[in-house]
Coordinates of N, CA and C in Angstrom, one line a residue:
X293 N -29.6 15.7 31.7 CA -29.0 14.3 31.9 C -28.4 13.9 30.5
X294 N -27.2 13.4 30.5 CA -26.8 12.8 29.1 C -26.8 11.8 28.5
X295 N -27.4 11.3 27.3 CA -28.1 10.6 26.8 C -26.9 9.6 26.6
X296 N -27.9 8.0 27.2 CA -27.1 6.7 26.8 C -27.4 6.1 25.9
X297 N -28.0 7.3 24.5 CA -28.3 6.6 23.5 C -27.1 6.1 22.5
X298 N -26.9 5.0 21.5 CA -25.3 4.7 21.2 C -26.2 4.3 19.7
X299 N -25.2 4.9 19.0 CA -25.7 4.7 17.6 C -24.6 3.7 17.3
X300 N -24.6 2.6 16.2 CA -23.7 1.9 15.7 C -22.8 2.6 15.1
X301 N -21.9 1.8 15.0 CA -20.6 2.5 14.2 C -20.9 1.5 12.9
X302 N -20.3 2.7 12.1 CA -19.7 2.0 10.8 C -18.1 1.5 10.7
X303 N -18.4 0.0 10.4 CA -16.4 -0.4 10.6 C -16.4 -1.0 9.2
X304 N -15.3 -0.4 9.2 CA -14.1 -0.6 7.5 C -13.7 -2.2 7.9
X305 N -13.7 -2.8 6.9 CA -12.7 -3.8 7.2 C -12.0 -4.3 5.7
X306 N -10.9 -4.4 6.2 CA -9.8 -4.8 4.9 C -10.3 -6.2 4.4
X307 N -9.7 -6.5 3.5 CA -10.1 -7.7 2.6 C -8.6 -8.9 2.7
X308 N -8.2 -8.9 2.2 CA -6.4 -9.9 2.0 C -6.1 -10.0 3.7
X309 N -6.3 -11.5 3.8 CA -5.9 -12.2 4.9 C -6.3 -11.5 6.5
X310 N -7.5 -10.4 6.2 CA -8.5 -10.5 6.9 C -10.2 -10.7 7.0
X311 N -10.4 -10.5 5.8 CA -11.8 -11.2 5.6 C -11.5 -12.6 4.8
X312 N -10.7 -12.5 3.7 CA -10.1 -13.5 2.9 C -9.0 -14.2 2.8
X313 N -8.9 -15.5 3.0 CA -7.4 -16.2 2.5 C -7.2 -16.1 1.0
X314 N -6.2 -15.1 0.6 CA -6.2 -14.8 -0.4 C -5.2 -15.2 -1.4
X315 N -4.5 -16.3 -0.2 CA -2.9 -16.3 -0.6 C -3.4 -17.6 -2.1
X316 N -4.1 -19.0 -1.9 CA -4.0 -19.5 -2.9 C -4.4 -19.6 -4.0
X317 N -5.5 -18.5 -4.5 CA -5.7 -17.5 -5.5 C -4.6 -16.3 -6.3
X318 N -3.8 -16.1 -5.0 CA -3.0 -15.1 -6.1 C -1.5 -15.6 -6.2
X319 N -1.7 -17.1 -5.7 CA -0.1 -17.7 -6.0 C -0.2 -18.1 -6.9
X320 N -1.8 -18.9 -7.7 CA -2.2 -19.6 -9.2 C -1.7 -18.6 -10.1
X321 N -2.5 -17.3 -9.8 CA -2.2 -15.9 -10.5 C -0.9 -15.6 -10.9
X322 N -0.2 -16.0 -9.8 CA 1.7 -15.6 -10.3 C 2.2 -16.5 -10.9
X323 N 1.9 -17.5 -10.7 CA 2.5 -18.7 -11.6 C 1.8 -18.6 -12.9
X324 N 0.2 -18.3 -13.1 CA -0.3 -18.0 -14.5 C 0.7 -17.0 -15.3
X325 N 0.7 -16.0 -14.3 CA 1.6 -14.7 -14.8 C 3.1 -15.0 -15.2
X326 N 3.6 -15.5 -14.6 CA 4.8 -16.4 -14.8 C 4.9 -17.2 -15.8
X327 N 4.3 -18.1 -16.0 CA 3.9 -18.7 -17.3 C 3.5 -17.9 -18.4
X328 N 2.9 -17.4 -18.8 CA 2.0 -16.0 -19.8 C 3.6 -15.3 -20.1
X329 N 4.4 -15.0 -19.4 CA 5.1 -13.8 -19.8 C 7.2 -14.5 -19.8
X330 N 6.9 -15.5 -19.1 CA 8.3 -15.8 -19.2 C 9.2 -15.6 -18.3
X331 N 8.1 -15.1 -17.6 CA 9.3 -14.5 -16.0 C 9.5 -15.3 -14.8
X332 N 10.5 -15.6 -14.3 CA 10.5 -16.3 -12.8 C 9.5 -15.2 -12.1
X333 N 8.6 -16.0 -11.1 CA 8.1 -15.3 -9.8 C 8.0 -16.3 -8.6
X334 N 8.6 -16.2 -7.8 CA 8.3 -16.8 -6.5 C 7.1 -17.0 -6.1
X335 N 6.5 -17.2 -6.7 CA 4.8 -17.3 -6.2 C 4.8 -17.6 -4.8
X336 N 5.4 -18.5 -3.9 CA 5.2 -18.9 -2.4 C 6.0 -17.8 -1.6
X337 N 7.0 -16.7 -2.3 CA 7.4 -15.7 -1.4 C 6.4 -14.8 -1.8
X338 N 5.6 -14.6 -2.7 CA 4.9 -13.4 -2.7 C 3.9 -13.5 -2.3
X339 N 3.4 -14.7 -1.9 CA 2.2 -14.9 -1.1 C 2.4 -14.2 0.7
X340 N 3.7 -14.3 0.9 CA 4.0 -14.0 2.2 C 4.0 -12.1 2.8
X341 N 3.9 -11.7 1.3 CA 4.2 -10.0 1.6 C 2.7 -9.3 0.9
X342 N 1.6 -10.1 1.3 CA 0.2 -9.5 0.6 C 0.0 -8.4 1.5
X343 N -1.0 -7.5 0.8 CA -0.8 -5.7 2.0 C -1.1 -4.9 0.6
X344 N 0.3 -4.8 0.5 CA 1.0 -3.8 -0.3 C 0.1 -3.7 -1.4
X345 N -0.1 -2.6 -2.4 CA -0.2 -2.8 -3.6 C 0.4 -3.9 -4.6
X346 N 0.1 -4.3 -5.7 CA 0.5 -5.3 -6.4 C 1.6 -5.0 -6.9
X347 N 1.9 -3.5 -7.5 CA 3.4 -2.9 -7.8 C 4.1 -3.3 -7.7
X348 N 4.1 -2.6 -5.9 CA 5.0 -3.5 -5.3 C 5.7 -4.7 -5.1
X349 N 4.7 -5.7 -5.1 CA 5.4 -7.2 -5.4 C 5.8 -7.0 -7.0
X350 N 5.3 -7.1 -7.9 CA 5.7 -6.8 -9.8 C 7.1 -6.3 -10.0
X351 N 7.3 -5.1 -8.6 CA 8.6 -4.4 -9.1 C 9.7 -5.6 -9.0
X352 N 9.4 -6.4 -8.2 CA 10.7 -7.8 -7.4 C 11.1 -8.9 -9.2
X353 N 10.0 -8.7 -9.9 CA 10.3 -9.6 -10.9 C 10.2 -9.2 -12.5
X354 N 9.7 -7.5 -12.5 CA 10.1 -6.7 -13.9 C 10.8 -5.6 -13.6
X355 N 10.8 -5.4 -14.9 CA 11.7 -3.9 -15.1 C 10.5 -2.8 -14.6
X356 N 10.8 -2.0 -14.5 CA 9.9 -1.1 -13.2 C 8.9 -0.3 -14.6
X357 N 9.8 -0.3 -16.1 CA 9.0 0.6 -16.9 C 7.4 -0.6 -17.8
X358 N 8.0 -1.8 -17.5 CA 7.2 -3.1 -17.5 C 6.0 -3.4 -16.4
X359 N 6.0 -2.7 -15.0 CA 5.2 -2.6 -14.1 C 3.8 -2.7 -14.4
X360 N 3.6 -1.5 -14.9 CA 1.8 -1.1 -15.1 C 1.5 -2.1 -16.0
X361 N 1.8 -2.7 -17.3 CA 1.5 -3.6 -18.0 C 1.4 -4.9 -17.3
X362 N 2.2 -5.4 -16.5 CA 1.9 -6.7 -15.9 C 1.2 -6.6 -14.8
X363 N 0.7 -5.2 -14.4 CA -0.1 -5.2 -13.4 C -1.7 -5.0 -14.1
X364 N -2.0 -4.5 -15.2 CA -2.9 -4.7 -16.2 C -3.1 -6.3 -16.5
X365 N -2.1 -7.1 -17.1 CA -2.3 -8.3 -17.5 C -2.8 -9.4 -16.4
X366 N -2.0 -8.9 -15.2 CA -2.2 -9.9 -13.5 C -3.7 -9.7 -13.3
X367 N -4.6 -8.7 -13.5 CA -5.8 -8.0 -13.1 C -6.5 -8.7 -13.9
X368 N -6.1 -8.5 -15.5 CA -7.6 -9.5 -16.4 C -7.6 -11.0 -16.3
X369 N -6.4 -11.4 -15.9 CA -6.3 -12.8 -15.5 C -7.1 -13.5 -14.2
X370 N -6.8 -12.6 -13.4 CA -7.8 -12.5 -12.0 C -8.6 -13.2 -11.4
X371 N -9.7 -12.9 -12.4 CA -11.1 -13.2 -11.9 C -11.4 -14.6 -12.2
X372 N -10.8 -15.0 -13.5 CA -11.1 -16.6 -13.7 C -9.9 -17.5 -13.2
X373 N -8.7 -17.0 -12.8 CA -7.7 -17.7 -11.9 C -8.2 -17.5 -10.6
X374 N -8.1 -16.6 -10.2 CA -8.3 -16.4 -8.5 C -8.7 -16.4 -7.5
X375 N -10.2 -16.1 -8.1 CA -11.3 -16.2 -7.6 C -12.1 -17.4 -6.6
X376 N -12.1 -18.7 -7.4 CA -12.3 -20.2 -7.0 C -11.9 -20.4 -5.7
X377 N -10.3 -20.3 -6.1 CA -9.4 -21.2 -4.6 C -9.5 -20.0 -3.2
X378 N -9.9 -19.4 -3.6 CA -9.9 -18.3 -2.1 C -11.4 -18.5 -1.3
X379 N -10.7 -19.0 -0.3 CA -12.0 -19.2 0.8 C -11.7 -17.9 1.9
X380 N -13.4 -17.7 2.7 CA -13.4 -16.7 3.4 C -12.2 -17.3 4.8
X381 N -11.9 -16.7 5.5 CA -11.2 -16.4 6.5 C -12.0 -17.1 8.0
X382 N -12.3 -17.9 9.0 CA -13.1 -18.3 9.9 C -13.4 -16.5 10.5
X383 N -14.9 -17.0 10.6 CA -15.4 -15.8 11.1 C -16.0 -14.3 10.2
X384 N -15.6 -14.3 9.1 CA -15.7 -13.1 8.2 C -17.2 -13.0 7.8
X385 N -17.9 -13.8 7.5 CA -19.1 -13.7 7.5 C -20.1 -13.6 8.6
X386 N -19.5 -14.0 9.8 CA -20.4 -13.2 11.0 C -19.7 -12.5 11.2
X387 N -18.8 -11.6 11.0 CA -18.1 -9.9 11.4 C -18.8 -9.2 10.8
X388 N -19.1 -9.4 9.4 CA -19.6 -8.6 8.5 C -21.0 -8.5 9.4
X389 N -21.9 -9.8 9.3 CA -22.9 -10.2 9.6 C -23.1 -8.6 10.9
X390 N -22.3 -9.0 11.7 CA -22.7 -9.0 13.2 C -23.0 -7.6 13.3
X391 N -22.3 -6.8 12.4 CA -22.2 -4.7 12.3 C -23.4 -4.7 12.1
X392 N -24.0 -5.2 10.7 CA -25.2 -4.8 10.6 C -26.0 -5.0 11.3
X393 N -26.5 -7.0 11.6 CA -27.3 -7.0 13.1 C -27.3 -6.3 14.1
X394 N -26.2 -4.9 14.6 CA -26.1 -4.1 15.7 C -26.7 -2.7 14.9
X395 N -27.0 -2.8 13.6 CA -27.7 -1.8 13.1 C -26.9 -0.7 12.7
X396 N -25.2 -1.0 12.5 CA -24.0 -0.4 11.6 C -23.7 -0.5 10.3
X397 N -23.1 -0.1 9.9 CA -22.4 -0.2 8.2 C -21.4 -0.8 8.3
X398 N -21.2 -2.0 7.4 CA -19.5 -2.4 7.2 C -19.1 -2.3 5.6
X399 N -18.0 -1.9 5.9 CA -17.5 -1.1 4.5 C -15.5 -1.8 4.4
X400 N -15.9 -2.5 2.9 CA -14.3 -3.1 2.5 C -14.0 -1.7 2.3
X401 N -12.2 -2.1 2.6 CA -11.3 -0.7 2.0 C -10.6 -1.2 2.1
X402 N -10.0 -1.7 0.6 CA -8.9 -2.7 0.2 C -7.9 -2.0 -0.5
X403 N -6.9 -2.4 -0.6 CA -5.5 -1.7 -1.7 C -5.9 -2.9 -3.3
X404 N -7.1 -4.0 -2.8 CA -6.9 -5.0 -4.3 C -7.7 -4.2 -5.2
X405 N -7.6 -4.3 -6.3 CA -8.3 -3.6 -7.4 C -9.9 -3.9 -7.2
X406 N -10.5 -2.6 -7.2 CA -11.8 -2.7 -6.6 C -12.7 -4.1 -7.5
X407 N -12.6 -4.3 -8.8 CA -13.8 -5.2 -9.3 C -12.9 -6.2 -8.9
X408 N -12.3 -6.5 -8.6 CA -12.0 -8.1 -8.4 C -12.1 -8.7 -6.5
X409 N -12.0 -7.0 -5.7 CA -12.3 -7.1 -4.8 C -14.0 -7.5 -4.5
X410 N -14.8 -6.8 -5.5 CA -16.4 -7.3 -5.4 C -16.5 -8.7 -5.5
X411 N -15.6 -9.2 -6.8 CA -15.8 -10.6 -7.2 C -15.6 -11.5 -6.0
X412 N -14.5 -11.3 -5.0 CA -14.6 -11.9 -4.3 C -15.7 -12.5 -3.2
X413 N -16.1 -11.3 -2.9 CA -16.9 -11.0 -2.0 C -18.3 -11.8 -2.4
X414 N -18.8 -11.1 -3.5 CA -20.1 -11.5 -4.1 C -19.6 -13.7 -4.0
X415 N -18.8 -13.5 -4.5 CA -18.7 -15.2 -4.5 C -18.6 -16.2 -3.3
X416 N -18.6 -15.2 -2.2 CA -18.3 -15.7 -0.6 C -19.4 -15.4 -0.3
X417 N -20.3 -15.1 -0.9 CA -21.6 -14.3 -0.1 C -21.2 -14.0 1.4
X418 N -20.4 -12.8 0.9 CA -20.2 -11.6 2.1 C -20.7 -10.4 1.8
X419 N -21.5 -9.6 2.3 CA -22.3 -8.8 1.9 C -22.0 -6.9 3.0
X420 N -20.9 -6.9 2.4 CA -20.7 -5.3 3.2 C -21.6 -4.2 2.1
X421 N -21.7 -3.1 2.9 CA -22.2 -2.0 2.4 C -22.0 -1.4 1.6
X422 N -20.9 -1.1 1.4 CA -19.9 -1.0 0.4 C -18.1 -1.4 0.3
X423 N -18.2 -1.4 -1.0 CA -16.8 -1.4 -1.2 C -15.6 -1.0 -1.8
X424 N -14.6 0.0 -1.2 CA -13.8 0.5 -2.2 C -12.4 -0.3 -2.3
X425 N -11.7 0.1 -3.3 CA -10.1 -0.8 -3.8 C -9.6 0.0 -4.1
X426 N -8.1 -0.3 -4.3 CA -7.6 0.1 -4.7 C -6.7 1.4 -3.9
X427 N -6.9 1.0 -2.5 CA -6.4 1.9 -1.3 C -5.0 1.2 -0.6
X428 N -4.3 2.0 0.3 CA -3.0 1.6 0.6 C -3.0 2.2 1.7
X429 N -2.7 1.6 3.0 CA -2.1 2.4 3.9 C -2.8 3.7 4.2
X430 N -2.2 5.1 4.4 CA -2.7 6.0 4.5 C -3.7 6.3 3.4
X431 N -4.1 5.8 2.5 CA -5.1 6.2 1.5 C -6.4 5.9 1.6
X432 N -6.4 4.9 2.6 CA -7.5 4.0 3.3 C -8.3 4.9 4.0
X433 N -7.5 5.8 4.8 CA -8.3 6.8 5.5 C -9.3 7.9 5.0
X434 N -9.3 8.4 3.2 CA -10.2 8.9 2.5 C -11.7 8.2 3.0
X435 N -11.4 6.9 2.6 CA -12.8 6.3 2.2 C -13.2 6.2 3.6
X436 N -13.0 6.0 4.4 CA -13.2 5.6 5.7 C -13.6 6.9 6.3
X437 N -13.1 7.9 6.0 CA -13.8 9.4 6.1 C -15.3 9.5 5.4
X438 N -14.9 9.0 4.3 CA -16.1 9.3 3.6 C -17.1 8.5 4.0
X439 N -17.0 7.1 4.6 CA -18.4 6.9 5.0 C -18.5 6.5 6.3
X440 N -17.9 7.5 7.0 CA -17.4 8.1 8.4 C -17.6 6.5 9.1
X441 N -16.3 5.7 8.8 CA -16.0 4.5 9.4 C -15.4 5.2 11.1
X442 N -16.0 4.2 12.1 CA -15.2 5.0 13.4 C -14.3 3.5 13.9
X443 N -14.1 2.7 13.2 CA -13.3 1.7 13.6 C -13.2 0.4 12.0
X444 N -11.5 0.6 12.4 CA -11.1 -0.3 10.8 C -10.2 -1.2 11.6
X445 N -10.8 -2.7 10.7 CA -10.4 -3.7 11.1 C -9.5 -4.2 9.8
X446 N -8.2 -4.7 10.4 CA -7.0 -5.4 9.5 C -6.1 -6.5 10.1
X447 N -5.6 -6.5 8.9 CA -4.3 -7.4 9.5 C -2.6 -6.7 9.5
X448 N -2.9 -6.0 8.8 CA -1.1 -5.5 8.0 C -1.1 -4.0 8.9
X449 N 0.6 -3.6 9.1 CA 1.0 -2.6 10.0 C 0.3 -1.7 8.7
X450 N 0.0 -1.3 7.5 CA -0.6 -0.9 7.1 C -2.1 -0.6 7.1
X451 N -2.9 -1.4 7.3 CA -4.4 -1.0 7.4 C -4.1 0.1 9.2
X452 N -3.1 -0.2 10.3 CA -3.4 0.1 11.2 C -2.8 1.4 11.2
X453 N -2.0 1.7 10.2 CA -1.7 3.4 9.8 C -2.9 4.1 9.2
X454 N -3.4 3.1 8.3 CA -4.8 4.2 7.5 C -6.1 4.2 8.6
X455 N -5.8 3.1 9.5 CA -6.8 3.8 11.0 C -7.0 5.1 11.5
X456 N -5.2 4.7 11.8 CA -4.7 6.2 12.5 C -4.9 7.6 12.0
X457 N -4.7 7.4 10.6 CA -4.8 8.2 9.3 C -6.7 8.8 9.9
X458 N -7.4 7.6 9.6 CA -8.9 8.4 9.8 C -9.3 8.7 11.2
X459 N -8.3 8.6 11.9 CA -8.9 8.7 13.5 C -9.7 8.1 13.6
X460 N -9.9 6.7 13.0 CA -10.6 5.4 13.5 C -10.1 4.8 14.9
X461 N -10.8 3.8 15.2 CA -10.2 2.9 16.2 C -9.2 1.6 15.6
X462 N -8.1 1.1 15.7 CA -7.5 0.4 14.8 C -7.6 -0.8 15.5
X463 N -8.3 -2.3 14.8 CA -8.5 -3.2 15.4 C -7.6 -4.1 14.4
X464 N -6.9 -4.8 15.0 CA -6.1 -5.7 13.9 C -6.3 -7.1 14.6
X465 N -6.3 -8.3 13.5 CA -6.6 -9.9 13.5 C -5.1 -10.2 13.5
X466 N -4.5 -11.6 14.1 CA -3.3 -11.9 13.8 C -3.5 -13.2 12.4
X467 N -3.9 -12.7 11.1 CA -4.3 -14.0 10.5 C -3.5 -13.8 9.1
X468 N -2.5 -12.6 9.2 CA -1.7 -11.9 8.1 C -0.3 -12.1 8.7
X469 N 0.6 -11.2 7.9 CA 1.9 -11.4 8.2 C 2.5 -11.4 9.0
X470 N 1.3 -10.7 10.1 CA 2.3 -10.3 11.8 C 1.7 -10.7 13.2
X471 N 2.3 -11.3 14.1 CA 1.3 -12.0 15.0 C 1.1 -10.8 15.8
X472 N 0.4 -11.3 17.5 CA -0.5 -10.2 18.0 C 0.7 -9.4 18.6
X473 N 2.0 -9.6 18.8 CA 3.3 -9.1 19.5 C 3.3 -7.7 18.6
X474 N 3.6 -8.3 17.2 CA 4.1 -7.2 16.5 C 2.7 -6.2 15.7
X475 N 1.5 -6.6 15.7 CA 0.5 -5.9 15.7 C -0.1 -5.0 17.1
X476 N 0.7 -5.4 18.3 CA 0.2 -4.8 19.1 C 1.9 -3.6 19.6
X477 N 2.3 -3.8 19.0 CA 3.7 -3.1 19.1 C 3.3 -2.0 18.1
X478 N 2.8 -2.3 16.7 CA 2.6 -1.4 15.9 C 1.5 -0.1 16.2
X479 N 1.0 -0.4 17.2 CA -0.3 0.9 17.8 C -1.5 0.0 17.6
X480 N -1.9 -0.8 17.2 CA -3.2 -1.3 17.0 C -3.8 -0.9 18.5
X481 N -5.3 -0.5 18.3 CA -5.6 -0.1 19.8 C -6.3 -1.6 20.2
X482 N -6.8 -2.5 19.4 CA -7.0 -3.9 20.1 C -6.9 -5.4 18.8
X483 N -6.3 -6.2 19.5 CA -6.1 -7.3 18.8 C -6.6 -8.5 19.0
X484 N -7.0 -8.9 18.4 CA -8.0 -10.5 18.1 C -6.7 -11.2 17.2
X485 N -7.4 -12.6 18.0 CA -6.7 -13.6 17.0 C -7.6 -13.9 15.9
X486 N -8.2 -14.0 15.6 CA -9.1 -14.0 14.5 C -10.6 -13.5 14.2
X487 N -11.3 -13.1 13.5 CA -12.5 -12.5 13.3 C -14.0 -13.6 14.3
X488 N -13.4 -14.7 14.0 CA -14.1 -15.2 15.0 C -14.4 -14.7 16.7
X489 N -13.4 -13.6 16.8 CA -13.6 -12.9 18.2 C -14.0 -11.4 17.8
X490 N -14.8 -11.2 16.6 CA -15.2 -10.0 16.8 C -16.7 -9.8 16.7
X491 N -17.2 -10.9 17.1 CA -18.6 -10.4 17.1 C -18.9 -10.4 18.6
X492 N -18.3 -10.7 19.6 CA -18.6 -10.8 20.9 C -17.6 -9.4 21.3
X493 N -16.3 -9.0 20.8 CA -15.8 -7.8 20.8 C -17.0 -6.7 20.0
X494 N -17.5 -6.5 19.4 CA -18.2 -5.9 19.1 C -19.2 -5.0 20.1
X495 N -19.7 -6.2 20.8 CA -21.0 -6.4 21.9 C -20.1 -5.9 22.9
X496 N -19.5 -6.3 23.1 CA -19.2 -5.5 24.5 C -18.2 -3.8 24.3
X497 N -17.9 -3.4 23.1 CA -17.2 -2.4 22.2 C -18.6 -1.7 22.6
X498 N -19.7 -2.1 22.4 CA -21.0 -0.9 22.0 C -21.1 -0.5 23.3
X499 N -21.5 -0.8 24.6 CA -21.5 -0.4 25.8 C -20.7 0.8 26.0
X500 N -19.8 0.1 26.3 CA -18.3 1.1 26.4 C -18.4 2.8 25.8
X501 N -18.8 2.5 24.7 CA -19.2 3.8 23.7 C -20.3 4.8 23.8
X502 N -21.4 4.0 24.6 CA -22.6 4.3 25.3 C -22.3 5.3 25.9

């Protein structure tokens, strides 16, 4: 007979504008940075393209050989700009919550630089299992291997490539750049409007898997 025993899953879940509103923390940041260095930055358009590595936004407003330095400088400024104004996301603290109550692991796998990614967390009292940074897209799928995540939760057509990447399940929130049309266009295999629907998705997710 085959066993309906179901072990929990361990689920990844991204951090920027899925567990966290991260946008009015690192618009302070760009305008600190902006001020500090002399440079115009759009602070309110770069709040709109969070995902990506930071690079990437940095390349829009330095010289590309200026990058790593103001991505150095953006990081130590960080923790005492950024930190404060970012509230968790509705729901993120029972998503986290709800894996482990089912007796799983939940594990951040962020592209933000890992210690500032803790700082956040620790300050929200959100409490995952672990957490790595400093991941992108398909790079996300290492760590998620490594602590054999079988379902990653995001917002960006990016976290739902590094799903695909680990032959996770790709669950994506509409609470980032793209609503559920263009997250569900992108392959996401299920979409929530917000994390506030994933603890009852969860519950009925474990059956299924049974």
């Amino acid at each position: 007979m085959a066993s309906t025993s179901f072990s929990a899953p361990t689920v990844g879940f991204d951090l920027d504008m899925t567990l966290i509103d991260s946008r009015p923390g690192i618009r302070a940041c760009y305008l600190a940075l902006a001020e500090r260095t002399g440079t115009y930055i759009d602070a309110d358009l770069a709040v709109t393209r969070l995902g990506p590595p930071l690079a990437e936004e940095l390349i829009h407003w330095f010289p590309a050989d200026e990058v790593p330095a103001m991505a150095d400088l953006y990081r130590s400024m960080y923790p005492a700009i950024a930190i404060g104004p970012t509230p968790a996301l509705p729901g993120a603290r029972e998503a986290v919550a709800a894996v482990r109550t089912a007796g799983g692991r939940a594990v951040v796998v962020t592209a933000k630089h890992e210690p500032n990614a803790k700082l956040h967390l620790e300050y929200l009292g959100i409490e995952p299992d672990a957490v790595v940074g400093d991941l992108w897209a398909e790079e996300k799928a290492v760590a998620l291997r490594e602590h054999g995540a079988s379902v990653y939760v995001g917002d960006h057509l990016g976290d739902i490539r590094g799903a695909r990447a680990a032959d996770a399940l790709a669950v994506a929130v509409a609470t980032g750049p793209y609503d559920r049309d263009g997250l569900t266009a992108a392959g996401a295999d299920v979409v929530l409007t917000d994390l506030t629907e994933f603890p009852d998705w969860l519950a009925s997710y474990r059956p299924a898997r049974a």
